[in-house]
PDB file of C-alpha atoms in Angstrom:
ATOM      1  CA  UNK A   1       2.764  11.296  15.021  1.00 64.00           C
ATOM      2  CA  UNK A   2       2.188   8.624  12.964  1.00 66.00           C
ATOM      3  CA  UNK A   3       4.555   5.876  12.579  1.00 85.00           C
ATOM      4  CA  UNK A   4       4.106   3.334   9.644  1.00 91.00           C
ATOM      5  CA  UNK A   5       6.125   0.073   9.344  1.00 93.00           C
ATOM      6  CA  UNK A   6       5.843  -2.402   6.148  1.00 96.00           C
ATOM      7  CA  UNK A   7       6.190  -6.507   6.100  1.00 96.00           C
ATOM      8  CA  UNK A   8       5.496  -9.291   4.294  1.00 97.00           C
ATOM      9  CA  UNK A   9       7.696  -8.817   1.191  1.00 96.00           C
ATOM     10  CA  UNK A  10      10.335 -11.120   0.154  1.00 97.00           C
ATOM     11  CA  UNK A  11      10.497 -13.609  -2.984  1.00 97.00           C
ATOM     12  CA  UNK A  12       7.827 -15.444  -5.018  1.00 98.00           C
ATOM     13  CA  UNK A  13       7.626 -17.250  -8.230  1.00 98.00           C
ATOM     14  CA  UNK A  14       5.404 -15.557 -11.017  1.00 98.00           C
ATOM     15  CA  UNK A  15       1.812 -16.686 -10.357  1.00 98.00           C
ATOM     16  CA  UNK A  16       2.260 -16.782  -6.778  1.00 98.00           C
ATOM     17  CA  UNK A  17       0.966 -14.479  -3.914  1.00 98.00           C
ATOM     18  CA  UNK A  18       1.978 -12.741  -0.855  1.00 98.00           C
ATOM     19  CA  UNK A  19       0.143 -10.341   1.391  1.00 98.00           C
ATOM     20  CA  UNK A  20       1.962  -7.230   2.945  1.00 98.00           C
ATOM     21  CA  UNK A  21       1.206  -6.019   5.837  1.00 98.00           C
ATOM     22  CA  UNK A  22       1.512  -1.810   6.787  1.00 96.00           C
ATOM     23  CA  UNK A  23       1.191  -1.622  10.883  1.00 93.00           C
ATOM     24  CA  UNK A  24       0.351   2.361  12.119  1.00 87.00           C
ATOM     25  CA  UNK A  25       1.647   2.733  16.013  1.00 81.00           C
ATOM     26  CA  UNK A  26      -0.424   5.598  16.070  1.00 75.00           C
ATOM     27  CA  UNK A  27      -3.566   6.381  17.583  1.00 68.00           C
ATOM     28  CA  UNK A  28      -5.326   8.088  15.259  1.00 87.00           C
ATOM     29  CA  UNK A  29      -5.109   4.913  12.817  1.00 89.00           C
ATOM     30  CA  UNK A  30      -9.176   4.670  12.114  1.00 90.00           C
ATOM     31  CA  UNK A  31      -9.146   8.261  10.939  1.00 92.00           C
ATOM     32  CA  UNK A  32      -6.391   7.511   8.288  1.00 94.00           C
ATOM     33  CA  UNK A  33      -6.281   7.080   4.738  1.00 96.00           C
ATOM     34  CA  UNK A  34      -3.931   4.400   3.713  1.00 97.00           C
ATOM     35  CA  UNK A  35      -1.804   3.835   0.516  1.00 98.00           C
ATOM     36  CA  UNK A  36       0.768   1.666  -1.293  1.00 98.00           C
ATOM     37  CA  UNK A  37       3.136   2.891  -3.879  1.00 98.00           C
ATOM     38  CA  UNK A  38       6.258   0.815  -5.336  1.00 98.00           C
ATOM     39  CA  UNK A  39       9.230   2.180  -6.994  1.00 98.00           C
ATOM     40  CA  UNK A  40      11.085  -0.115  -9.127  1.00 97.00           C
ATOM     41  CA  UNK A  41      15.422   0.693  -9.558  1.00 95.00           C
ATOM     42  CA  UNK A  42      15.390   3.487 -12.219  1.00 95.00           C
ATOM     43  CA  UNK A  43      11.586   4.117 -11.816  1.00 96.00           C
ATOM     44  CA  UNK A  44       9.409   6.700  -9.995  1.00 97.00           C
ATOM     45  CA  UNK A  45       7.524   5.559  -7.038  1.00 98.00           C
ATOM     46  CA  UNK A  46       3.884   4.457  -8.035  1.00 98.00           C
ATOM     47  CA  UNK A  47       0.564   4.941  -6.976  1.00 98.00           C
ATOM     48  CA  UNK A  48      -0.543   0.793  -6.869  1.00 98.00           C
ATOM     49  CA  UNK A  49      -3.381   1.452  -4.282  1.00 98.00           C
ATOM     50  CA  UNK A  50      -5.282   3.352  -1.613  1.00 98.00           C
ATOM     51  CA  UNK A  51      -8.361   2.698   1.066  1.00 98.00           C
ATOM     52  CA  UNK A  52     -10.079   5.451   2.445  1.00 97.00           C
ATOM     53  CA  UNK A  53     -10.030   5.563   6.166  1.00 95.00           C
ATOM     54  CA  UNK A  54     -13.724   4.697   6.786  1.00 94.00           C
ATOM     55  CA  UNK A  55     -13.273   1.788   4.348  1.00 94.00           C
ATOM     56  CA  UNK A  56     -15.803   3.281   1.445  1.00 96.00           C
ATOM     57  CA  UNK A  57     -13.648   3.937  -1.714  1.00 97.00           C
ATOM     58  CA  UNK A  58     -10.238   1.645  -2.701  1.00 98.00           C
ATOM     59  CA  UNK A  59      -8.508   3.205  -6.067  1.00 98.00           C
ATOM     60  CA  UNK A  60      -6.405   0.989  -7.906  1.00 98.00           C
ATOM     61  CA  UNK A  61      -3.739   1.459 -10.760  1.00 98.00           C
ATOM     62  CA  UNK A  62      -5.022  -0.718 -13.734  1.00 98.00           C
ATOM     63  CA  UNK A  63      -2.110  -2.754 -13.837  1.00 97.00           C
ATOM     64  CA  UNK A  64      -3.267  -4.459 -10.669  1.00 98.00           C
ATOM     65  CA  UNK A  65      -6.802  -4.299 -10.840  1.00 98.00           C
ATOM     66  CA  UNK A  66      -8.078  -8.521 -10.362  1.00 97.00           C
ATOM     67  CA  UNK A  67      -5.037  -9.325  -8.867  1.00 98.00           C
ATOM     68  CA  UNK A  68      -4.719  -6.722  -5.887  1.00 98.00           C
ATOM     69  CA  UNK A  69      -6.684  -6.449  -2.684  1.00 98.00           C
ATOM     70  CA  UNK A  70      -5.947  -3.771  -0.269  1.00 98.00           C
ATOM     71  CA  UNK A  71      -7.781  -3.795   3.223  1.00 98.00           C
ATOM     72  CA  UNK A  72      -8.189  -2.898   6.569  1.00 97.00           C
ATOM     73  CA  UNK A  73      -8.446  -3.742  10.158  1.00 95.00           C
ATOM     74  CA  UNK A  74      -9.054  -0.702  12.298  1.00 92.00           C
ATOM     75  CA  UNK A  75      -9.278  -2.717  15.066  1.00 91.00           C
ATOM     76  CA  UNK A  76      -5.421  -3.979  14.767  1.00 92.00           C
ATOM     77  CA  UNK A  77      -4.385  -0.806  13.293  1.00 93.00           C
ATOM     78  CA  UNK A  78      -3.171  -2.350  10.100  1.00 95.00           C
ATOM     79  CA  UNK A  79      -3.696  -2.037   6.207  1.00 97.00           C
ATOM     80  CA  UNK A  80      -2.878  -5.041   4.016  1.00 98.00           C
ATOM     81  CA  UNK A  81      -2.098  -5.777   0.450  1.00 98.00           C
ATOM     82  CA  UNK A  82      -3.254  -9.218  -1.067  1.00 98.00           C
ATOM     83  CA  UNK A  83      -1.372  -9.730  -4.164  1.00 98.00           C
ATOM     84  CA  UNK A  84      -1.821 -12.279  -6.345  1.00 98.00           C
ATOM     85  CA  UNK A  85      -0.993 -13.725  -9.708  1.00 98.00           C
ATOM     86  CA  UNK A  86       2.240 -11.929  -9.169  1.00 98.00           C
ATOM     87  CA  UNK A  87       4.563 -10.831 -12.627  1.00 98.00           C
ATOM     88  CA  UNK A  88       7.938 -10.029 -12.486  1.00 97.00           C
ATOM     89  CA  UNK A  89       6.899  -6.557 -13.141  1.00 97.00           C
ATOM     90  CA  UNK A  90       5.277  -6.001  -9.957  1.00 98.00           C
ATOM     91  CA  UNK A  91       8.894  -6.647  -8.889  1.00 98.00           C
ATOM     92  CA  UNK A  92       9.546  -3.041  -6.255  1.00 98.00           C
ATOM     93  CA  UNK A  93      10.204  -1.771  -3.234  1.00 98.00           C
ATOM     94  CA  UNK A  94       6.641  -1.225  -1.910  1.00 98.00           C
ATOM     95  CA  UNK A  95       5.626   1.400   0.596  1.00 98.00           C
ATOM     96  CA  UNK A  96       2.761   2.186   3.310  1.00 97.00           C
ATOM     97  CA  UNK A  97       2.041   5.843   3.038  1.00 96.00           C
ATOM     98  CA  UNK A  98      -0.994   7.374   5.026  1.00 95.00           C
ATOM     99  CA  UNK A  99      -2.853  10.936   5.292  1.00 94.00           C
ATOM    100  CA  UNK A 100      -5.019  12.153   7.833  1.00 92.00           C
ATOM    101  CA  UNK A 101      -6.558  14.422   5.526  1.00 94.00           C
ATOM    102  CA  UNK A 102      -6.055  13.960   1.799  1.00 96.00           C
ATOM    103  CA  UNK A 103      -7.061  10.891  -0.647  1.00 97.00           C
ATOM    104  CA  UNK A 104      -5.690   9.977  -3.289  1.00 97.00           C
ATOM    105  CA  UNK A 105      -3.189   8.565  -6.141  1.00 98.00           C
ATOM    106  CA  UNK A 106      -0.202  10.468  -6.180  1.00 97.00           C
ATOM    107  CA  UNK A 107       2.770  10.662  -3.587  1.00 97.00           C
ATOM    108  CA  UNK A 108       2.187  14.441  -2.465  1.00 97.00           C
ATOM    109  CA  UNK A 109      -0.802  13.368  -1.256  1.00 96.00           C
ATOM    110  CA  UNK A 110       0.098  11.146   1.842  1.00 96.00           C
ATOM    111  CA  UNK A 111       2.510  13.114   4.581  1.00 93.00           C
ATOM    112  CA  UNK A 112       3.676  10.002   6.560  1.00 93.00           C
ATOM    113  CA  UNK A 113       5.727   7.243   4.847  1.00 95.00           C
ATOM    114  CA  UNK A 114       7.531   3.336   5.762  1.00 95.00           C
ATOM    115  CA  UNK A 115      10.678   2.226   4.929  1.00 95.00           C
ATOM    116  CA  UNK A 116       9.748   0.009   2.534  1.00 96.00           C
ATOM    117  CA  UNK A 117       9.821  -3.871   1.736  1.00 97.00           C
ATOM    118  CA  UNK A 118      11.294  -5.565  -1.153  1.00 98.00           C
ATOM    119  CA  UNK A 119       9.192  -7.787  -3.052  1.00 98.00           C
ATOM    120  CA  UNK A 120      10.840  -9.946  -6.203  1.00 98.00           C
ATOM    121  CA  UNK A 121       8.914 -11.960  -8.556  1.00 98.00           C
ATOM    122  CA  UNK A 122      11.050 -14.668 -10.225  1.00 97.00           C
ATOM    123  CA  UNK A 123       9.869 -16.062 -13.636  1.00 92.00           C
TER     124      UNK A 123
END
């Protein structure tokens, strides 16, 4: 089964950065495709961004697209999010999602989910 657990959230000035971190205590990790999705109070959870499990394809929404990173490290069984040049819009609760099988940017997609992490951008 696998088990996904966010960090790295917590509060940052507009224009800074902070990386979250999505840890699988799993097995299978290297055979995963790996997501993050935010949901804001009053919004639907997000697609924000998604790495294939070999590493080949990342999909980004647009509104993050130059200031986003997502990555991998098989080897420690985690998937990170760089995010810079934060806005107050990017203000959420961000979640790790992950699919053994399917790809892509919607929630249905991805079968195993975290708890979250809260990340707040001041102005």
């Amino acid at each position: 089964q696998v088990q996904v657990v966010e960090s790295g959230g917590g509060l940052v000035q507009a224009g800074g950065s902070l990386r979250l971190s999505c840890a699988d205590s799993g097995r299978t990790f290297s055979r995963l495709n790996m997501a993050w999705f935010r949901q804001a109070p009053g919004n639907k959870r997000e697609f924000v961004a998604a790495i294939s499990w070999d590493d080949f394809s990342t999909m980004y929404v647009d509104s993050v697209k130059g200031r986003f990173t997502i990555s991998r490290n098989n080897a420690k069984n985690t998937v990170f999010l760089q995010m810079a040049t934060l806005k107050p819009e990017d203000s959420a609760v961000y979640y790790c999602a992950a699919d053994s099988r399917r790809f892509g940017r919607t929630t249905d997609v991805y079968s195993d989910w975290g708890q979250g992490t809260q990340v707040t951008v001041s102005l």
